Coordinates of C-alpha atoms and ligand atoms in Angstrom, one line a residue:
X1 CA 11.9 13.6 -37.2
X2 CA 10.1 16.6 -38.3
X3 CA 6.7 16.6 -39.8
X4 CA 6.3 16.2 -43.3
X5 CA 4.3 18.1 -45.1
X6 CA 3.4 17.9 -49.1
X7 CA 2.5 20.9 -51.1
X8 CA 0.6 20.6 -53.9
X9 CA 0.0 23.8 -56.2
X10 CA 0.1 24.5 -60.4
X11 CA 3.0 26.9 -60.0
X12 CA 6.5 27.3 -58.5
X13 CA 9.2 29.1 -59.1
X14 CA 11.5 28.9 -60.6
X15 CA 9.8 25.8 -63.1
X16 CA 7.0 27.8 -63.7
X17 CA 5.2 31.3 -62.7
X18 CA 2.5 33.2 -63.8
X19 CA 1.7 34.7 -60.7
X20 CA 2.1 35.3 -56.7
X21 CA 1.1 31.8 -56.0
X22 CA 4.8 30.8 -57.7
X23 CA 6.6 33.0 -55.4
X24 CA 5.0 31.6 -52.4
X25 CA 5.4 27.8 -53.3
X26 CA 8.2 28.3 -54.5
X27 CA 9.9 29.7 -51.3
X28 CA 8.0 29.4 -48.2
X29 CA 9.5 25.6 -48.1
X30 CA 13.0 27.0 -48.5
X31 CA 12.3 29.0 -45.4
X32 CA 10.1 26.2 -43.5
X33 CA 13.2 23.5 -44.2
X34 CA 15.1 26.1 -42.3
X35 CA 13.4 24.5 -39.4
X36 CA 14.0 20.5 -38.2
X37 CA 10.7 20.5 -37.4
X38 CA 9.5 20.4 -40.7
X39 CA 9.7 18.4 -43.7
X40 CA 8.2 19.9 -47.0
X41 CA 7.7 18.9 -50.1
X42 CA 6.0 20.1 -53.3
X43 CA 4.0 18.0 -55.9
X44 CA 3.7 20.2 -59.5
X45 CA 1.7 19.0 -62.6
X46 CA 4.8 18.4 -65.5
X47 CA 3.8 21.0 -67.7
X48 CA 5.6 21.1 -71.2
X49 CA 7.6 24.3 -70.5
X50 CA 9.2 22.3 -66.9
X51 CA 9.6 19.2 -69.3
X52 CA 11.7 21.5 -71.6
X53 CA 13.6 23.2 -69.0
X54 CA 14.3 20.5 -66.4
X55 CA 13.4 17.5 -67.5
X56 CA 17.3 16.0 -67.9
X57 CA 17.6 16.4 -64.1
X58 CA 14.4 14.3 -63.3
X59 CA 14.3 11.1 -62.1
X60 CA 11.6 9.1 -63.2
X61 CA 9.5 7.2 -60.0
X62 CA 6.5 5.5 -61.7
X63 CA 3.4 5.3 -63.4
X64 CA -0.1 4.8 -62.0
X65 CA -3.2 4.7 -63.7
X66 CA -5.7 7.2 -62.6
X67 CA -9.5 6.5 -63.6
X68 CA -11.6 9.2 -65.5
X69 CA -14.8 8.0 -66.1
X70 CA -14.8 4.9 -68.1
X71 CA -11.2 5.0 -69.1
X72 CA -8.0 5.2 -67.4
X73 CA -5.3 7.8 -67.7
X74 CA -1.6 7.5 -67.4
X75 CA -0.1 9.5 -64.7
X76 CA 3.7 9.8 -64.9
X77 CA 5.6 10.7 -61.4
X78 CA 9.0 12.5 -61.4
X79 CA 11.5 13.8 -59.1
X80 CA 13.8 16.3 -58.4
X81 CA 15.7 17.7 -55.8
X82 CA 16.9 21.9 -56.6
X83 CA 18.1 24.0 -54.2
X84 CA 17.6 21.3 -51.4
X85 CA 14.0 21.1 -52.0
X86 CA 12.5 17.7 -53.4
X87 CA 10.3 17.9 -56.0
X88 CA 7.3 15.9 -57.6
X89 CA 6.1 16.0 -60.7
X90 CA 2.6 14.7 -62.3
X91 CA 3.4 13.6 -66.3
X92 CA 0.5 13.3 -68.4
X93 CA 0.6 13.3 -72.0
X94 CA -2.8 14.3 -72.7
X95 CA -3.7 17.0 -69.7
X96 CA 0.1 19.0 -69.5
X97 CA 1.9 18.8 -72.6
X98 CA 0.3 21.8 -74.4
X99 CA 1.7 25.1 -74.8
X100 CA 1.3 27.4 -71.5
X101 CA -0.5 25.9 -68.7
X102 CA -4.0 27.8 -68.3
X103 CA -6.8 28.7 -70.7
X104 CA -8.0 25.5 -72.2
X105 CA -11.7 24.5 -72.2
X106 CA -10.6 21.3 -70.3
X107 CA -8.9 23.3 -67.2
X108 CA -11.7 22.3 -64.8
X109 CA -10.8 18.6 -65.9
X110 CA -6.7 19.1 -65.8
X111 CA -6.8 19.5 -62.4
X112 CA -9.4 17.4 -60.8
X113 CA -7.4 14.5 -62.5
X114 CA -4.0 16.5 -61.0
X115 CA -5.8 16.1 -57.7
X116 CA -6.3 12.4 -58.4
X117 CA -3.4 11.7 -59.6
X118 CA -1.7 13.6 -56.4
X119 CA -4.0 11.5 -53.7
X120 CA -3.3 7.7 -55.5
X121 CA 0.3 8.7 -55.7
X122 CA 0.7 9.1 -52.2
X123 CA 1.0 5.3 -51.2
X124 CA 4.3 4.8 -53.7
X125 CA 6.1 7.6 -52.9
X126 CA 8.8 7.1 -50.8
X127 CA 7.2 10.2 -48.5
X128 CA 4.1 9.8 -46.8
X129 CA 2.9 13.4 -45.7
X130 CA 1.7 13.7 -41.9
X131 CA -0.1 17.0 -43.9
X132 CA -1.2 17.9 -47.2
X133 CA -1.2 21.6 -47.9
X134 CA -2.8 22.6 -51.1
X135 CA -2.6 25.5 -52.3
X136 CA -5.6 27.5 -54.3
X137 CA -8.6 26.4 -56.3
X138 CA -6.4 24.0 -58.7
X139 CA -5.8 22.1 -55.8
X140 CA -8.4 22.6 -53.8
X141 CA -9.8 18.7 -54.5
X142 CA -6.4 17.1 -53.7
X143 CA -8.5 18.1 -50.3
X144 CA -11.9 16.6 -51.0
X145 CA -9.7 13.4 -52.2
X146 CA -7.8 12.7 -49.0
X147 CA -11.1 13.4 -47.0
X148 CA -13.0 10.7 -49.0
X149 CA -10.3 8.4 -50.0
X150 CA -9.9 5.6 -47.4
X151 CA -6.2 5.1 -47.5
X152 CA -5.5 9.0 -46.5
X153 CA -8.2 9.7 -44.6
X154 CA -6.4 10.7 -41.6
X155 CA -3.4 12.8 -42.7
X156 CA -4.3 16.3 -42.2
X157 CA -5.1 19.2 -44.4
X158 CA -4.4 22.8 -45.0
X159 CA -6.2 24.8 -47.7
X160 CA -4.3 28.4 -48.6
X161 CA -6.6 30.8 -50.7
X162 CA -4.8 32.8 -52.5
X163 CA -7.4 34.3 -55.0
X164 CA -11.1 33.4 -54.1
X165 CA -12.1 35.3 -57.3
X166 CA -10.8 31.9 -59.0
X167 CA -12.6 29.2 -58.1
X168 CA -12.6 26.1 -61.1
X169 CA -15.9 26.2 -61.3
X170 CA -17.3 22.8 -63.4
X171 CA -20.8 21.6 -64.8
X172 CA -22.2 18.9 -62.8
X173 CA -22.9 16.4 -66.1
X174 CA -19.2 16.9 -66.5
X175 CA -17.4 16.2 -63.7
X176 CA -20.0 13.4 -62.7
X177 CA -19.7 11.3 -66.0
X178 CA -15.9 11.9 -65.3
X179 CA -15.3 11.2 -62.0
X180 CA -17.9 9.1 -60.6
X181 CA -17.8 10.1 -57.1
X182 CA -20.4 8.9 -54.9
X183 CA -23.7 10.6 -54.0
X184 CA -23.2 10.9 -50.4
X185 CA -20.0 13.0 -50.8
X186 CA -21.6 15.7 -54.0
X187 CA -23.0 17.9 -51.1
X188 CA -19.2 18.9 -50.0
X189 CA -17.7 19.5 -53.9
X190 CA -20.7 21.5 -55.1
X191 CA -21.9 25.2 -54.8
X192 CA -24.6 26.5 -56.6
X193 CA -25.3 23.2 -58.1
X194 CA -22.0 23.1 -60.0
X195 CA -19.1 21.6 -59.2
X196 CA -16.4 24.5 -57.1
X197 CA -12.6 23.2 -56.7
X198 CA -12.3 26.3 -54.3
X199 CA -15.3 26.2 -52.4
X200 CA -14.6 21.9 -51.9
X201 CA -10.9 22.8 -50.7
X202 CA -12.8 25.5 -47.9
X203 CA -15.1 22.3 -46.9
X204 CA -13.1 19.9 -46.2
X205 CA -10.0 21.0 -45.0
X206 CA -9.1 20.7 -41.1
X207 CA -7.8 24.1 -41.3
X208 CA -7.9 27.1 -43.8
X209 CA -5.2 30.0 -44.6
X210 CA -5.5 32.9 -46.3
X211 CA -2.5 35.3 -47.5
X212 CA -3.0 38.5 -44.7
X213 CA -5.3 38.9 -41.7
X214 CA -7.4 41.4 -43.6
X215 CA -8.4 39.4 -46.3
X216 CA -9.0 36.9 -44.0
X217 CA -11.7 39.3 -42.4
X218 CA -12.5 40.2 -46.1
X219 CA -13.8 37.1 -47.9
X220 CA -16.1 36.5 -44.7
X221 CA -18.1 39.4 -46.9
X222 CA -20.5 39.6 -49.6
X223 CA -18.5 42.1 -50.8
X224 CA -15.0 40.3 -50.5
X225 CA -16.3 36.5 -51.0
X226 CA -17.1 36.3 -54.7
X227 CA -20.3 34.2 -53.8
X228 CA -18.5 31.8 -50.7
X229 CA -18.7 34.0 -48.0
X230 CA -21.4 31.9 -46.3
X231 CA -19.2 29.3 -46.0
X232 CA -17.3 30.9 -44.0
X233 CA -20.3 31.3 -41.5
X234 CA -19.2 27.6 -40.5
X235 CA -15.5 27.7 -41.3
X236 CA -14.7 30.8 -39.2
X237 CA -13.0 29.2 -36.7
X238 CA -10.5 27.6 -38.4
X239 CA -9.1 30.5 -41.0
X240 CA -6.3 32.2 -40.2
X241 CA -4.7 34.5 -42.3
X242 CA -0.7 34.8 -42.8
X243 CA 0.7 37.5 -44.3
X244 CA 3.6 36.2 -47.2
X245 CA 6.8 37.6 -47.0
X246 CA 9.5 38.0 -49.2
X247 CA 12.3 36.3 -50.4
X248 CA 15.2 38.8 -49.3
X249 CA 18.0 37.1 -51.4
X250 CA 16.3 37.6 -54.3
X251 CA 15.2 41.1 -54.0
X252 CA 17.9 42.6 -52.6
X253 CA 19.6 46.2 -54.7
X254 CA 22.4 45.5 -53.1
X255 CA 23.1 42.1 -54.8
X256 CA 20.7 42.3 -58.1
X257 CA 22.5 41.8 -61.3
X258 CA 19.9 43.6 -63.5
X259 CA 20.1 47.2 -62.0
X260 CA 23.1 49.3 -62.9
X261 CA 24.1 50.6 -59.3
X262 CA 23.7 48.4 -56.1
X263 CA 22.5 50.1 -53.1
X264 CA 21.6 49.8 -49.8
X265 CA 20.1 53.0 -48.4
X266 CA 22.2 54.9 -50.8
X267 CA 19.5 57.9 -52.3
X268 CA 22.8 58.8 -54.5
X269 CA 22.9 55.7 -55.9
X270 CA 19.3 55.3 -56.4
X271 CA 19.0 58.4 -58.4
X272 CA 22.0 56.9 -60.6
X273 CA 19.5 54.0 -61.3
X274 CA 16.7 56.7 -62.1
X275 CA 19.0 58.2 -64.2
X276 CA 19.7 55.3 -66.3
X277 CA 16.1 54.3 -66.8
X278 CA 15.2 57.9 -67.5
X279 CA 18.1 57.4 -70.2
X280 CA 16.7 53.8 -71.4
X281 CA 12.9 55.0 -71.4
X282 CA 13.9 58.3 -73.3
X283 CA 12.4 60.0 -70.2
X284 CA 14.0 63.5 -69.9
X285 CA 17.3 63.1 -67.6
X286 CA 16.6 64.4 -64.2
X287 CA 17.7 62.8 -61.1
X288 CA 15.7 65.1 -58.8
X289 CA 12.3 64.7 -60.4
X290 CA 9.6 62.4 -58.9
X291 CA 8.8 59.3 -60.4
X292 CA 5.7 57.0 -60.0
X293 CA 5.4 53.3 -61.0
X294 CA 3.4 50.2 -61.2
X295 CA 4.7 47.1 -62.2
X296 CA 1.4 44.8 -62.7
X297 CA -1.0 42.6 -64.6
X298 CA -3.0 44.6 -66.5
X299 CA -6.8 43.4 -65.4
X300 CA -9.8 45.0 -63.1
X301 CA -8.0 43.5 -59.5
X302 CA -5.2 46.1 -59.8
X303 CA -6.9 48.9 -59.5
X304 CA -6.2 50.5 -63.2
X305 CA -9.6 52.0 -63.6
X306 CA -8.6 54.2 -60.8
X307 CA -5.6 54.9 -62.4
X308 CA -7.2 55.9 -65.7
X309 CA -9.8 58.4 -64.3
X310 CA -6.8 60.9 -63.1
X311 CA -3.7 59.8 -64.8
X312 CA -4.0 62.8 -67.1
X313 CA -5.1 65.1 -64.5
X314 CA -2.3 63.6 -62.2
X315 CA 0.5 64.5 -65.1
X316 CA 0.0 68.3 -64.8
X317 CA 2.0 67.9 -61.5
X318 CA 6.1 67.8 -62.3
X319 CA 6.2 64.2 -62.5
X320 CA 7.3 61.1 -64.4
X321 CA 5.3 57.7 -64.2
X322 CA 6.1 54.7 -65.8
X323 CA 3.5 51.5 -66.1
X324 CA 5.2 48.1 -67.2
X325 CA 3.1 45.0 -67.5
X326 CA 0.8 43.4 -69.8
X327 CA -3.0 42.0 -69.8
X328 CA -6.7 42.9 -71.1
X329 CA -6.3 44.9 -74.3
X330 CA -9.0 47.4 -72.3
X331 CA -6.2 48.7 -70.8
X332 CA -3.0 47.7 -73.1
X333 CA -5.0 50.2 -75.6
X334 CA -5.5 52.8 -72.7
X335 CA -2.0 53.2 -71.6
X336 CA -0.9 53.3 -75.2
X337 CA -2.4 55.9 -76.1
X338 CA -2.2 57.9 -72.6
X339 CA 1.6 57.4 -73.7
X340 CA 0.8 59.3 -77.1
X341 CA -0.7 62.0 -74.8
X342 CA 2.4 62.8 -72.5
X343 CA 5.3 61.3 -73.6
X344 CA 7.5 63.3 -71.9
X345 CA 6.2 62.6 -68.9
X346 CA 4.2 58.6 -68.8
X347 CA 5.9 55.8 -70.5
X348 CA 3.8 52.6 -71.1
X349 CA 6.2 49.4 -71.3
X350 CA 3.4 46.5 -72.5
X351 CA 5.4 43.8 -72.2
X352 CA 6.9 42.1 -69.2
X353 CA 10.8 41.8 -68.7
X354 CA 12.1 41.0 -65.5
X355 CA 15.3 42.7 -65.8
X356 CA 13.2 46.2 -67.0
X357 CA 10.9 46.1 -63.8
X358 CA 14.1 45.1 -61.5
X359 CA 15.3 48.5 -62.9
X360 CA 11.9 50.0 -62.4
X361 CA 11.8 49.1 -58.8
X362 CA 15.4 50.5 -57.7
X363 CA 14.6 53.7 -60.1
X364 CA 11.5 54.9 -58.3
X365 CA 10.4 57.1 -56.1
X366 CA 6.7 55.9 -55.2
X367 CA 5.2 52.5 -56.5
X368 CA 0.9 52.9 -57.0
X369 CA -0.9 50.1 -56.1
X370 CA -4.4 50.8 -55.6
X371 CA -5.9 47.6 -55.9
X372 CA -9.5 46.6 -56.2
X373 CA -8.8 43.6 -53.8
X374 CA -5.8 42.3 -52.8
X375 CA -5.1 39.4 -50.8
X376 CA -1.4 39.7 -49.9
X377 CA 0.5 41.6 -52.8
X378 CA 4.2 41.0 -53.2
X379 CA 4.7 44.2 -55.3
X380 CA 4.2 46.5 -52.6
X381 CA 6.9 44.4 -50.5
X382 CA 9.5 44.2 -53.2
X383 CA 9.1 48.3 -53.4
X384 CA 10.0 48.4 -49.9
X385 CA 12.8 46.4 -50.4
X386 CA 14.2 48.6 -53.5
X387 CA 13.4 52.0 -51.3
X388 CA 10.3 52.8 -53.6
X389 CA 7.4 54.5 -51.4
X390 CA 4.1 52.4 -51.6
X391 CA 0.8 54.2 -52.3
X392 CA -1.7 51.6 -51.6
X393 CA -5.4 51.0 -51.2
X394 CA -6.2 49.8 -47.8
X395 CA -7.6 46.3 -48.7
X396 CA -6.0 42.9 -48.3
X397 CA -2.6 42.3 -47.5
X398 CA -1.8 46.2 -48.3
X399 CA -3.7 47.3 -45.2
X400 CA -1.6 45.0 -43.4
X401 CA 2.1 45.5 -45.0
X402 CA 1.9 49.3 -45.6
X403 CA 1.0 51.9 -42.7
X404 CA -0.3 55.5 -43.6
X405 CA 2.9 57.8 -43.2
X406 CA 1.5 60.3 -40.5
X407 CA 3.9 63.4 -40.4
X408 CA 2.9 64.3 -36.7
X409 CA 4.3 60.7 -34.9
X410 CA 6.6 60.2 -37.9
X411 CA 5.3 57.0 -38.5
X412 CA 4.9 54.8 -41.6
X413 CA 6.1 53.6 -44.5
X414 CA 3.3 54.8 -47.3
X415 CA 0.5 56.3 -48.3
X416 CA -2.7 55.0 -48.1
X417 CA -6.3 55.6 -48.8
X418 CA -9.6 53.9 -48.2
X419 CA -12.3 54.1 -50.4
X420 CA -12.6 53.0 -54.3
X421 CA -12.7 56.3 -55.3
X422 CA -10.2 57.9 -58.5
X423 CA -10.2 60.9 -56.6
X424 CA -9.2 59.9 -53.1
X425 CA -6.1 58.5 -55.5
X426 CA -5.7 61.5 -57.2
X427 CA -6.1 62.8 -53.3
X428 CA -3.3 60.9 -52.2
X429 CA -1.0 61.1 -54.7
X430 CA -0.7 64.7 -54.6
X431 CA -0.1 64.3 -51.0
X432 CA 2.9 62.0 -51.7
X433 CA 4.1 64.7 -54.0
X434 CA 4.4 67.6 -51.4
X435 CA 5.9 64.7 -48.7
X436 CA 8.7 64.7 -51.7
X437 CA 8.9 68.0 -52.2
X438 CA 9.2 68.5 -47.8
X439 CA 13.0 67.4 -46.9
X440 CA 12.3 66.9 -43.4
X441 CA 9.3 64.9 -43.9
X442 CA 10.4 62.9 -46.8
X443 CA 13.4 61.9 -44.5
X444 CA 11.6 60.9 -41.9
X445 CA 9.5 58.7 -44.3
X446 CA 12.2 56.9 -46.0
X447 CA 13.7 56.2 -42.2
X448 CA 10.4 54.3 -41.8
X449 CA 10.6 52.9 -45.4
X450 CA 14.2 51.6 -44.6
X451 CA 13.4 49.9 -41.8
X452 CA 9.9 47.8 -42.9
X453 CA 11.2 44.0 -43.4
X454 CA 9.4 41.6 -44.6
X455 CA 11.2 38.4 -44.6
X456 CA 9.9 34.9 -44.5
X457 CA 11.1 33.8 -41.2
X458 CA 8.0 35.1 -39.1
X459 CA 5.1 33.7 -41.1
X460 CA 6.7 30.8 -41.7
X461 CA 6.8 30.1 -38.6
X462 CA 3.3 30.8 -38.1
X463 CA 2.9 27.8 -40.6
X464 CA 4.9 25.4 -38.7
X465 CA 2.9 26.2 -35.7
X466 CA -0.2 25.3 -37.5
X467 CA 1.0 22.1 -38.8
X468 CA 2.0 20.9 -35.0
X469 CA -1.4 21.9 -33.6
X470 CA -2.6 19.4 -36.4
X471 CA -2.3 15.7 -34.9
X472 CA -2.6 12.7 -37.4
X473 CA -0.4 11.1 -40.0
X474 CA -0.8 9.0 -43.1
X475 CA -2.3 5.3 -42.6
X476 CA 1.3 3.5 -42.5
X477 CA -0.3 0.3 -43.3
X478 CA -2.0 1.2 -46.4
Ligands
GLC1 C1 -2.5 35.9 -55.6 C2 -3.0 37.2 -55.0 C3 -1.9 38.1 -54.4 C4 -1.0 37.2 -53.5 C5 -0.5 36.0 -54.2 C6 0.3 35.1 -53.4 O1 -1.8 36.2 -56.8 O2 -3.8 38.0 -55.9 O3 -2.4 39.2 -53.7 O4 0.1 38.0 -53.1 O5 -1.6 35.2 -54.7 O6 -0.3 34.6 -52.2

């Protein structure tokens, strides 16, 4: 029998996404089940837009009442099984079935009663984890829970930071009037004197994950750790970071629907995909001329301030660059009217369409991602896949995924550069541009680019090794 292992997270493709964090839950199992020597399974609050979508397929498994203060709440447990993967659900009128699934006052609350609901569900499921493995700050007290709660006590834990800039972060009258949780154990949940979802996953869990080896390394800083780092002092020897991979079937150009001509390694075929977006965008039609991207969220993390400082000065080069994504109106108003500035040359798409930025990736020639911090990154991975050069900062999981091309050894697969500084971008991109412009070099580049795979199978099994180092199981006769 392999281990079992229960994942609990607020996102998972393909019920819900607004982030990384979906991609990751949503197929590291698929590639962990691969194995007989593990078991996972993933636990999801039932938000309205999953209720809407899959709720026919569910099965309902029961209803426990979860205390909140003084009163109790009803906690409704589902299943599914898609793709081979069971699912759980947590129902709950009041805290999920509301329109989009972040951004109310009450989020600090949602999920410490998700957490509750997760830890006095475990006893009447019909799958008693041997490891719980939660996953970011919405989760992080589905930890704390099982440490404190008698019943689970010894199963095992795994905490995976995804984002430590997130961190739930509550008032301490609030969550004590709500959750009355004795005295002795306030010391582990609270940071600052407030009470931090993040910071009480980092505490008690027997071991902690990160998303690469760099970031890893990075939140151990003041200048990484958003405020934690110390914690880390204590913690150090049991984070390990794992870099996420990518799931191969569904990038692939030489299978996805949404771009007009499938390819492989194909640069003729690529350029017909170029073509066509050119066409779409109202670019002018040129198969031969380089073209920058970024497909991203439009905040601070991504780097756009960079961006901004030399986009203009960056346009006087022969070049097209396209931006898709949406995000804070700072720089939805910036790229608008860059847009106004050069529109032959920079088209702003502020909106997010999956079939677009499909088209994106397998049009391009170099994909920008100079973020501020970055703790894996799946864009940079999916560009590889679809061909498209990264031009990365070296932080995070883009250190660790994309190597500086050096035109001496004829190695690597990008362009990279160190400091956060507009002009060591504005540096490097016009670098890039005379790599494209050298037909030697730019071959030798793309041979490097072809190669770089990123698949699931290695990392995962760098989880599966974790969870067998971890010995203990669920109290059977609870
Ligand atoms: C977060 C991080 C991103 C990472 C993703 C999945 O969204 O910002 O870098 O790739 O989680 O782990």
């Amino acid at each position: 029998m392999g281990k079992k292992i229960l994942f609990v997270a607020s996102e998972c493709s393909p019920f819900v996404k607004t982030g990384g964090l979906a991609d990751v839950v949503g197929s590291l199992p698929q590639e962990l089940n691969k194995n007989e020597k593990t078991d996972v399974r993933v636990i999801l609050p039932l938000y309205q837009e999953i209720i809407a979508n899959w709720h026919s397929q569910m099965e309902l498994v029961t209803s426990i009442q979860v205390q909140v203060g003084w009163r109790n709440q009803e906690a409704t447990i589902y299943q599914l099984v898609h793709q081979g993967i069971h699912y759980y659900f947590v129902g709950s009128d009041y805290y999920f079935e509301r329109k989009g699934i972040y951004g109310y006052y009450d989020d600090g609350e949602r999920f410490v009663f998700f957490c509750r609901a997760v830890i006095e569900a475990l006893p009447v499921l019909d799958f008693q984890p041997d490891v719980l493995h939660a996953h970011d700050w919405q989760a992080g007290l589905a930890v704390a829970f099982a440490k404190i709660s008698d019943p689970v006590k010894d199963m095992k834990t795994v905490f995976t930071i995804h984002n430590i800039k997130y961190q739930g972060i509550i008032p301490k009258d609030a969550y004590q009037e709500l959750f009355n949780i004795p005295e002795e154990h306030i010391g582990g949940l609270e940071w600052n004197g407030l009470l931090n979802c993040m910071k009480s996953g980092i505490f008690h869990a027997d071991k902690i994950t990160t998303v690469s080896p760099s970031y890893a390394e990075e939140i151990q800083t003041p200048y990484y750790g958003e405020g934690l780092h110390p914690i880390f002092a204590e913690r150090r020897n049991d984070l390990i970071g794992i870099i996420n991979g990518v799931d191969l079937d569904e990038y692939n150009p030489m299978t996805d629907p949404h771009i007009t001509s499938n390819y492989k390694y194909s640069r003729i075929k690529k350029k017909e995909n170029k073509e066509n977006l050119q066409e779409k965008l109202g670019l002018p039609i040129d198969s031969e001329k380089p073209m920058y991207v970024m497909i991203t969220r439009l905040v601070e993390q991504k780097g756009l301030h960079l961006v901004q400082t030399i986009l203009d000065e960056f346009l006087q080069e022969d070049v097209q660059f396209v931006l898709l994504g949406t995000g804070d109106d700072e720089f939805e108003n910036f790229y608008f009217h860059a847009q106004q500035r050069n529109n032959q040359k920079l088209v702003s798409y502020l909106g997010f369409d999956e079939a677009l930025a499909r088209q994106i990736y397998a049009a391009s020639d170099f994909f920008v991602m100079p973020s501020l911090f970055e703790p894996c990154g799946l864009s940079q991975l999916i560009a590889l896949q679809y061909k498209s050069v990264p031009i990365v900062r070296e932080t995070g999981g883009l250190k660790d995924t994309v190597i500086p091309f050096d035109e001496t050894e004829e190695t690597g697969n990008g362009f990279s550069f160190s400091n956060y500084n507009a002009h060591e971008l504005l540096h490097i991109l016009k670098y890039s541009l005379a790599i494209y412009h050298d037909p030697t070099r730019w071959s030798a580049l793309l041979k490097n680019v072809n190669k770089s795979n990123f698949s699931w199978k290695d990392s995962a099994s760098e989880y599966a090794n974790l969870y067998q180092s971890l010995d203990g199981s669920f109290n059977k006769a609870y």
